[in-house]
Amino acid sequence: MTHPPTPPGRFPTPPPPRKRDAQSTREKLVRAALDLFTSQGYHETTTPQIARRAGIAEGTIYRHFSSKEQLLNEIYRAAARLFIQSIKDTSPTAPCRERLETIAKSWRTIAHYNPNAARLVFQSQIKPLLDPRSRETENELKSEIEKIIAAGKASGQVRVGSAETWAAVWLRVIALMLERTADKTWPPDQPASQNAIDAAWLAIAANQTTASAAPTTPPPP
Amino acid sequence: MTHPPTPPGRFPTPPPPRKRDAQSTREKLVRAALDLFTSQGYHETTTPQIARRAGIAEGTIYRHFSSKEQLLNEIYRAAARLFIQSIKDTSPTAPCRERLETIAKSWRTIAHYNPNAARLVFQSQIKPLLDPRSRETENELKSEIEKIIAAGKASGQVRVGSAETWAAVWLRVIALMLERTADKTWPPDQPASQNAIDAAWLAIAANQTTASAAPTTPPPP
Amino acid sequence: MTHPPTPPGRFPTPPPPRKRDAQSTREKLVRAALDLFTSQGYHETTTPQIARRAGIAEGTIYRHFSSKEQLLNEIYRAAARLFIQSIKDTSPTAPCRERLETIAKSWRTIAHYNPNAARLVFQSQIKPLLDPRSRETENELKSEIEKIIAAGKASGQVRVGSAETWAAVWLRVIALMLERTADKTWPPDQPASQNAIDAAWLAIAANQTTASAAPTTPPPP
Amino acid sequence: MTHPPTPPGRFPTPPPPRKRDAQSTREKLVRAALDLFTSQGYHETTTPQIARRAGIAEGTIYRHFSSKEQLLNEIYRAAARLFIQSIKDTSPTAPCRERLETIAKSWRTIAHYNPNAARLVFQSQIKPLLDPRSRETENELKSEIEKIIAAGKASGQVRVGSAETWAAVWLRVIALMLERTADKTWPPDQPASQNAIDAAWLAIAANQTTASAAPTTPPPP
DNA sequence: TATGAATGAGTTTTCATTCAT
DNA sequence: TATGAATGAAAACTCATTCAT
């Protein structure tokens, strides 16, 4: 019962299409910055590089973004929104596992077609550079997943434990899958990818023999 | 059957120079750099900051390390070695799950007493800054886990799928647990921590009903 | 039969960028650096000093030259080319002595109007800082003189001995004349200057009584 | 009528032989600094390098010299004194040419056995670093030669022109010979060396046909 | 006298940002 | 809106010199 993966739209969806060309400049800028930030890292990328790759003048960056950091945050949020939208596109009434799997697969499609967006959101060595608004967006993504998992817990599909924990666990495993998809290590139709999606679920699913290998003892002071 | 968690030794054990103050200076330096790198990030940390926090002069950094980058790498390797040693301290004949659990718990102890070492190795937004030697060390850690998992697979305890994949999955979930331990969100003796350790195992364990929610279809071109 | 000394053109002729101020900035920079390098020495000159004297910001230096060393080399080559051009402007068919004298005098004119260029090329405590391209230029100058002297030797005007040696000797004496001209100790129209030019020729000319005062004996071990 | 070249004594002759070891340290220091300054240049040589090569501790330099610059000047003067002494060792009554030739040959012997001393005094890219005392020593050397040449002029052996000029000319050519001797390009018993000595004399000797190739005209303003 | 770790002022260089055009 | 030369604050790093031992 797959959602036929639909190729995700252009990224990032630029807010208000004003002049044809103005928008195009901003778009070129965003694309160039996204490429460079995700391939080289934020600090390793200079504004002259961005401008050169975008084919515009250095000063022009500041007609569209107030700073390099704001440019990063704007791109981050646009990318994160892509993934949040995927969540919202799933049926709220579907069973937990199915819904998570649908999300995972549509994220995978995004990562396949827009690897840099995936890298920015999930691989991100950029956490310390995010501004409050971006952190909010980041939290929104996490809490959407958390809500789904909380629902699954309520209906006994997810193991006991905090929904926050399971959301974090699930996201970590899915992040791995997305990174491997983004860097073309795992083609989307190969088993490794599906294995990871399954693993993410099994990590948090109920009804498994979970007898701990050993009881936990607190470490001494 | 826990290892009684022993408070891990001083970090990082500096190699040979055992003179009065020399060691102390290097130690102060390492501690300051570790603190700042893990809390602010590498690029956000300046050499004046490191010196100030260590209570030494800026130039003194360069009597002990040839560059800021070398300082980072030296610290990274010392930290990674801590975790690698934990692996080697476990019995190679123990069942896979038990062995992984023992490792996870001793890593948790390290993260509890030495949170920054854990952050540097597992949270790390610093991957692009590691030099070849450090990457080797990183790989050593990964491959030790991989070997354990490969053995578990051979004896049917780990699910079908590449050992590399399962090692990566397991490490991601354990990394989450270590981060939460390091930032004191999850006290080591609370269930959240154990839940995550269990989840890491369940993600890769055999003998579970893994019927996929839906067959995978490749994304359209 | 003198060449009427023509005041040499602006120095250094910067290659292509012909925009309003860009050229002027580069020119100011080159002039300031040339002044300071030749009066204080390269190492004694700091980039803040250069910028201050050029009336520009320190960072601006690096929009025009990739390093302080490249700045030096660029200036050096521009200066050396001035002197090389003078050689090429002389008639290849003129007798050796006449040709060398013409060169010496046109060099003197350069040294008079552009003393720093002469200092950079002939006084130069900067040899160890020259890059390969600059050394090539330096060699070009030397070998042009050497060719003239070799021709003079072939026609019996120059004494027996290697042309390389005589070129080096001639250049040393002319260098003295140029330094004295550059620092206005010897006005170009005074006899001291002409005496030095004559001396340079007599040092290498044929047909003189050269009976050595004493035979050479090798030094003891 | 050559002076049989006597191998010059140890350099530099250290002033007051106090303790055996104290002196030896100073000597090691001077030797190391001389080597490094002449091979790498003053600025390219660091005090740690000097100390390392001398086999002493960094701080020890400052027990013997108040600064790196003073060390240079001390060495320079010791080296220059070597050459000045050679002048004083010649007979004041010998004919000008003979005396100059004797000096040149004994300098050549010094350059052969103590190339670095010759480099420091004659090649010297270090002029801007000399202190007043060193400049005095430098002038002493020049004026000793000048006196000899003035005497030669008085007796008609040297051409018309200022003795200062002829001293400078002679020294330039001899400097070339010394550099080539120091770097072993010209073995002392080969003709190139003698040719240069002859050239130095011919450059300034009287009784030659010196008809200028062309009369000098002053450059235009 | 000798040591050598520590110092800190000073160096070159980078680069996000500004602003006159 | 776009340009790109210029800016200057701040970065990493150097090294002659000091000083407690």
Coordinates of N, CA, C and O in Angstrom, one line a residue, chain C residues 14-116:
Chain C
P14 N 50.6 48.6 -14.6 CA 49.7 47.4 -14.2 C 49.0 46.8 -15.4 O 48.6 47.6 -16.3
P15 N 48.9 45.5 -15.4 CA 48.5 44.8 -16.6 C 47.1 45.3 -17.2 O 47.1 46.3 -17.9
P16 N 46.0 44.6 -16.9 CA 44.8 45.0 -17.7 C 43.8 45.9 -17.0 O 43.2 46.7 -17.7
P17 N 43.5 45.8 -15.7 CA 42.3 46.4 -15.2 C 42.3 47.9 -15.3 O 42.9 48.6 -14.6
R18 N 41.5 48.4 -16.2 CA 41.5 49.8 -16.5 C 40.3 50.5 -16.0 O 39.8 51.5 -16.6
K19 N 39.8 50.1 -14.9 CA 38.6 50.8 -14.3 C 39.0 52.0 -13.5 O 40.1 52.0 -12.9
R20 N 38.1 52.9 -13.4 CA 38.3 54.2 -12.6 C 39.4 54.1 -11.6 O 40.5 54.5 -11.8
D21 N 39.0 53.6 -10.4 CA 39.8 53.7 -9.2 C 40.6 52.4 -9.0 O 41.6 52.5 -8.3
A22 N 40.1 51.3 -9.4 CA 40.8 50.1 -9.2 C 42.3 50.2 -9.5 O 43.1 49.9 -8.7
Q23 N 42.5 50.7 -10.6 CA 43.9 50.9 -11.0 C 44.7 51.8 -10.1 O 45.8 51.5 -9.7
S24 N 44.0 52.9 -9.8 CA 44.6 53.8 -8.9 C 45.0 53.2 -7.5 O 46.0 53.5 -6.9
T25 N 44.1 52.4 -7.0 CA 44.3 51.7 -5.7 C 45.5 50.8 -5.8 O 46.4 50.8 -5.0
R26 N 45.5 50.0 -6.9 CA 46.7 49.1 -7.1 C 47.9 49.9 -7.2 O 49.0 49.5 -6.7
E27 N 47.9 51.0 -7.9 CA 49.0 51.8 -8.1 C 49.5 52.4 -6.8 O 50.8 52.4 -6.5
K28 N 48.6 52.9 -6.0 CA 49.0 53.4 -4.7 C 49.7 52.4 -3.9 O 50.7 52.6 -3.2
L29 N 49.1 51.2 -4.0 CA 49.6 50.1 -3.2 C 51.0 49.7 -3.6 O 52.0 49.6 -2.8
V30 N 51.2 49.6 -4.9 CA 52.5 49.3 -5.4 C 53.6 50.3 -5.1 O 54.7 50.0 -4.7
R31 N 53.2 51.6 -5.2 CA 54.1 52.6 -4.9 C 54.5 52.6 -3.4 O 55.7 52.7 -3.1
A32 N 53.5 52.4 -2.6 CA 53.8 52.4 -1.1 C 54.7 51.3 -0.8 O 55.7 51.4 0.0
A33 N 54.4 50.1 -1.3 CA 55.2 48.9 -1.0 C 56.6 49.1 -1.5 O 57.6 48.8 -0.8
L34 N 56.7 49.6 -2.7 CA 58.1 49.8 -3.3 C 58.9 50.7 -2.4 O 60.0 50.5 -2.1
D35 N 58.3 51.8 -2.0 CA 58.9 52.8 -1.1 C 59.4 52.1 0.1 O 60.6 52.2 0.5
L36 N 58.5 51.4 0.8 CA 58.9 50.9 2.1 C 59.8 49.7 2.0 O 60.8 49.6 2.7
F37 N 59.6 48.8 1.0 CA 60.5 47.7 0.9 C 61.9 48.1 0.6 O 62.9 47.6 1.2
T38 N 62.1 49.2 -0.2 CA 63.4 49.6 -0.6 C 64.1 50.4 0.5 O 65.3 50.5 0.6
S39 N 63.3 51.1 1.3 CA 63.9 51.9 2.3 C 64.1 51.2 3.6 O 65.1 51.4 4.3
Q40 N 63.2 50.3 4.0 CA 63.3 49.7 5.3 C 63.7 48.2 5.2 O 64.1 47.6 6.1
G41 N 63.4 47.6 4.0 CA 63.6 46.2 3.8 C 62.2 45.5 3.9 O 61.3 46.1 4.5
Y42 N 62.2 44.3 3.4 CA 60.9 43.6 3.3 C 60.4 43.2 4.6 O 59.2 43.4 5.0
H43 N 61.2 42.6 5.4 CA 60.8 42.1 6.7 C 60.4 43.2 7.7 O 59.6 43.1 8.6
E44 N 61.1 44.3 7.5 CA 60.9 45.5 8.4 C 59.6 46.2 8.1 O 59.2 47.1 8.8
T45 N 59.1 45.9 6.9 CA 57.8 46.5 6.5 C 56.6 45.7 6.8 O 56.6 44.5 6.4
T46 N 55.7 46.2 7.5 CA 54.5 45.5 7.9 C 53.3 45.9 7.0 O 53.3 46.9 6.4
T47 N 52.4 45.0 6.9 CA 51.2 45.3 6.0 C 50.4 46.5 6.5 O 49.9 47.3 5.7
P48 N 50.3 46.7 7.8 CA 49.6 47.9 8.2 C 50.4 49.2 7.7 O 49.7 50.1 7.3
Q49 N 51.7 49.1 7.7 CA 52.5 50.3 7.2 C 52.2 50.5 5.8 O 52.0 51.7 5.3
I50 N 52.2 49.5 5.0 CA 51.9 49.6 3.6 C 50.6 50.2 3.3 O 50.4 51.2 2.6
A51 N 49.6 49.7 4.0 CA 48.2 50.2 3.9 C 48.1 51.6 4.3 O 47.5 52.5 3.5
R52 N 48.7 52.0 5.4 CA 48.6 53.3 5.9 C 49.3 54.3 4.8 O 48.7 55.3 4.4
R53 N 50.4 53.9 4.3 CA 51.1 54.8 3.4 C 50.3 54.9 2.1 O 50.3 55.9 1.4
A54 N 49.7 53.8 1.7 CA 48.9 53.9 0.5 C 47.5 54.5 0.7 O 46.8 54.8 -0.3
G55 N 47.2 54.8 1.9 CA 45.9 55.4 2.2 C 44.7 54.5 2.0 O 43.7 54.9 1.6
I56 N 45.0 53.2 2.2 CA 43.9 52.2 2.0 C 43.8 51.4 3.2 O 44.6 51.5 4.1
A57 N 42.8 50.5 3.2 CA 42.6 49.6 4.4 C 43.5 48.4 4.2 O 43.8 48.0 3.0
E58 N 43.9 47.8 5.3 CA 44.8 46.7 5.2 C 44.3 45.5 4.4 O 45.0 44.9 3.6
G59 N 43.0 45.3 4.5 CA 42.4 44.2 3.8 C 42.5 44.4 2.3 O 42.4 43.4 1.5
T60 N 42.5 45.6 1.9 CA 42.5 45.9 0.5 C 43.7 45.4 -0.2 O 43.7 45.0 -1.4
I61 N 44.8 45.3 0.5 CA 46.0 44.7 -0.1 C 45.7 43.3 -0.7 O 46.2 43.0 -1.8
Y62 N 44.9 42.6 0.0 CA 44.7 41.2 -0.4 C 43.6 41.0 -1.5 O 43.3 39.9 -1.9
R63 N 43.0 42.2 -1.9 CA 42.2 42.1 -3.1 C 43.0 42.2 -4.3 O 42.6 42.0 -5.4
H64 N 44.2 42.7 -4.1 CA 45.1 43.0 -5.3 C 46.3 42.0 -5.4 O 46.8 41.7 -6.5
F65 N 46.7 41.5 -4.2 CA 47.8 40.6 -4.2 C 47.5 39.5 -3.2 O 46.9 39.7 -2.2
S66 N 47.9 38.3 -3.5 CA 47.4 37.2 -2.7 C 48.2 37.1 -1.4 O 47.9 36.5 -0.4
S67 N 49.4 37.7 -1.4 CA 50.2 37.7 -0.1 C 51.2 38.9 -0.2 O 51.5 39.4 -1.3
K68 N 51.8 39.2 0.9 CA 52.8 40.2 0.9 C 54.0 39.8 0.0 O 54.6 40.6 -0.7
E69 N 54.3 38.5 0.0 CA 55.4 38.0 -0.8 C 55.1 38.2 -2.3 O 55.9 38.5 -3.1
Q70 N 53.8 37.9 -2.6 CA 53.5 38.0 -4.1 C 53.6 39.5 -4.5 O 54.0 39.8 -5.6
L71 N 53.2 40.4 -3.6 CA 53.3 41.8 -3.8 C 54.7 42.1 -4.1 O 55.0 42.8 -5.1
L72 N 55.6 41.7 -3.3 CA 57.1 41.9 -3.5 C 57.5 41.4 -4.9 O 58.1 42.1 -5.7
N73 N 57.1 40.2 -5.2 CA 57.6 39.6 -6.5 C 57.0 40.3 -7.7 O 57.7 40.5 -8.7
E74 N 55.8 40.7 -7.6 CA 55.1 41.4 -8.7 C 55.9 42.7 -8.9 O 56.2 43.1 -10.1
I75 N 56.2 43.4 -7.9 CA 56.9 44.7 -8.0 C 58.3 44.5 -8.6 O 58.8 45.2 -9.4
Y76 N 58.9 43.4 -8.0 CA 60.3 43.1 -8.5 C 60.3 42.9 -10.0 O 61.1 43.4 -10.7
R77 N 59.4 42.1 -10.5 CA 59.4 41.8 -11.9 C 59.1 43.0 -12.7 O 59.7 43.2 -13.8
A78 N 58.1 43.8 -12.3 CA 57.9 45.0 -13.0 C 59.1 45.9 -13.1 O 59.4 46.4 -14.2
A79 N 59.8 46.0 -12.0 CA 61.0 46.8 -12.0 C 62.1 46.2 -12.9 O 62.7 46.8 -13.8
A80 N 62.3 44.9 -12.8 CA 63.3 44.2 -13.6 C 63.0 44.3 -15.1 O 63.9 44.5 -15.9
R81 N 61.7 44.2 -15.4 CA 61.4 44.4 -16.8 C 61.8 45.7 -17.4 O 62.2 45.8 -18.6
L82 N 61.7 46.7 -16.6 CA 62.1 48.1 -17.0 C 63.5 48.0 -17.5 O 63.9 48.6 -18.6
F83 N 64.4 47.3 -16.7 CA 65.8 47.3 -17.1 C 66.1 46.4 -18.3 O 66.9 46.7 -19.1
I84 N 65.3 45.3 -18.3 CA 65.5 44.4 -19.4 C 65.1 45.1 -20.7 O 65.8 44.9 -21.8
Q85 N 64.1 45.8 -20.7 CA 63.6 46.5 -21.9 C 64.7 47.4 -22.4 O 64.9 47.5 -23.6
S86 N 65.4 48.1 -21.5 CA 66.5 49.0 -21.9 C 67.5 48.2 -22.7 O 68.1 48.8 -23.7
I87 N 67.8 47.0 -22.3 CA 68.8 46.2 -23.1 C 68.2 46.0 -24.5 O 68.9 46.2 -25.5
K88 N 67.0 45.6 -24.6 CA 66.4 45.2 -25.9 C 66.3 46.4 -26.8 O 66.2 46.3 -28.0
D89 N 66.3 47.6 -26.2 CA 66.2 48.8 -27.0 C 67.5 49.2 -27.7 O 67.5 50.2 -28.4
T90 N 68.6 48.5 -27.3 CA 69.8 48.9 -27.9 C 70.1 48.1 -29.2 O 69.6 47.0 -29.4
S91 N 70.9 48.7 -30.0 CA 71.2 48.0 -31.3 C 72.1 46.8 -31.1 O 73.2 46.9 -30.6
P92 N 71.7 45.7 -31.6 CA 72.4 44.4 -31.4 C 73.7 44.5 -32.2 O 74.6 43.6 -32.0
T93 N 73.8 45.4 -33.2 CA 75.0 45.4 -34.0 C 76.1 46.4 -33.5 O 77.2 46.4 -34.0
A94 N 75.8 47.2 -32.5 CA 76.7 48.1 -32.0 C 77.9 47.4 -31.4 O 77.8 46.3 -30.9
P95 N 79.1 48.0 -31.4 CA 80.2 47.4 -30.7 C 79.9 47.2 -29.2 O 79.1 48.0 -28.6
C96 N 80.6 46.2 -28.7 CA 80.3 45.8 -27.3 C 80.3 47.0 -26.3 O 79.4 47.2 -25.6
R97 N 81.4 47.7 -26.4 CA 81.6 48.7 -25.4 C 80.5 49.8 -25.5 O 79.9 50.2 -24.5
E98 N 80.2 50.2 -26.7 CA 79.2 51.2 -27.0 C 77.8 50.7 -26.5 O 77.1 51.4 -25.8
R99 N 77.6 49.5 -26.8 CA 76.3 48.9 -26.4 C 76.1 48.9 -24.8 O 75.1 49.3 -24.3
L100 N 77.2 48.4 -24.2 CA 77.1 48.4 -22.7 C 77.0 49.8 -22.2 O 76.2 50.0 -21.2
E101 N 77.7 50.7 -22.8 CA 77.6 52.1 -22.2 C 76.2 52.7 -22.4 O 75.7 53.3 -21.5
T102 N 75.6 52.4 -23.6 CA 74.2 52.9 -23.8 C 73.3 52.3 -22.8 O 72.4 53.0 -22.2
I103 N 73.5 51.0 -22.5 CA 72.6 50.3 -21.5 C 72.8 51.0 -20.1 O 71.9 51.4 -19.4
A104 N 74.1 51.2 -19.8 CA 74.4 51.7 -18.5 C 73.7 53.1 -18.3 O 73.2 53.4 -17.3
K105 N 73.8 53.9 -19.4 CA 73.2 55.2 -19.3 C 71.7 55.2 -19.2 O 71.1 56.0 -18.5
S106 N 71.1 54.3 -19.9 CA 69.7 54.3 -19.9 C 69.2 53.8 -18.5 O 68.2 54.2 -17.9
W107 N 70.0 52.8 -18.0 CA 69.7 52.3 -16.6 C 69.8 53.5 -15.6 O 69.0 53.6 -14.7
R108 N 70.9 54.3 -15.9 CA 71.1 55.4 -14.9 C 69.9 56.4 -15.0 O 69.5 56.9 -14.0
T109 N 69.4 56.6 -16.2 CA 68.2 57.5 -16.3 C 67.0 56.9 -15.5 O 66.3 57.6 -14.8
I110 N 66.8 55.6 -15.6 CA 65.8 54.9 -14.8 C 66.0 55.1 -13.3 O 65.1 55.5 -12.6
A111 N 67.3 54.9 -12.9 CA 67.6 55.0 -11.5 C 67.4 56.5 -11.0 O 67.1 56.7 -9.9
H112 N 67.6 57.4 -11.9 CA 67.4 58.8 -11.6 C 65.9 59.1 -11.3 O 65.6 59.8 -10.3
Y113 N 65.1 58.6 -12.2 CA 63.7 59.0 -12.1 C 62.9 58.0 -11.3 O 61.8 58.3 -10.8
N114 N 63.4 56.8 -11.1 CA 62.7 55.8 -10.4 C 63.7 55.0 -9.5 O 63.9 53.8 -9.7
P115 N 64.2 55.8 -8.5 CA 65.3 55.2 -7.7 C 64.9 53.9 -7.0 O 65.7 53.0 -7.0
N116 N 63.7 53.8 -6.6 CA 63.3 52.6 -5.9 C 63.3 51.3 -6.8 O 63.6 50.2 -6.3

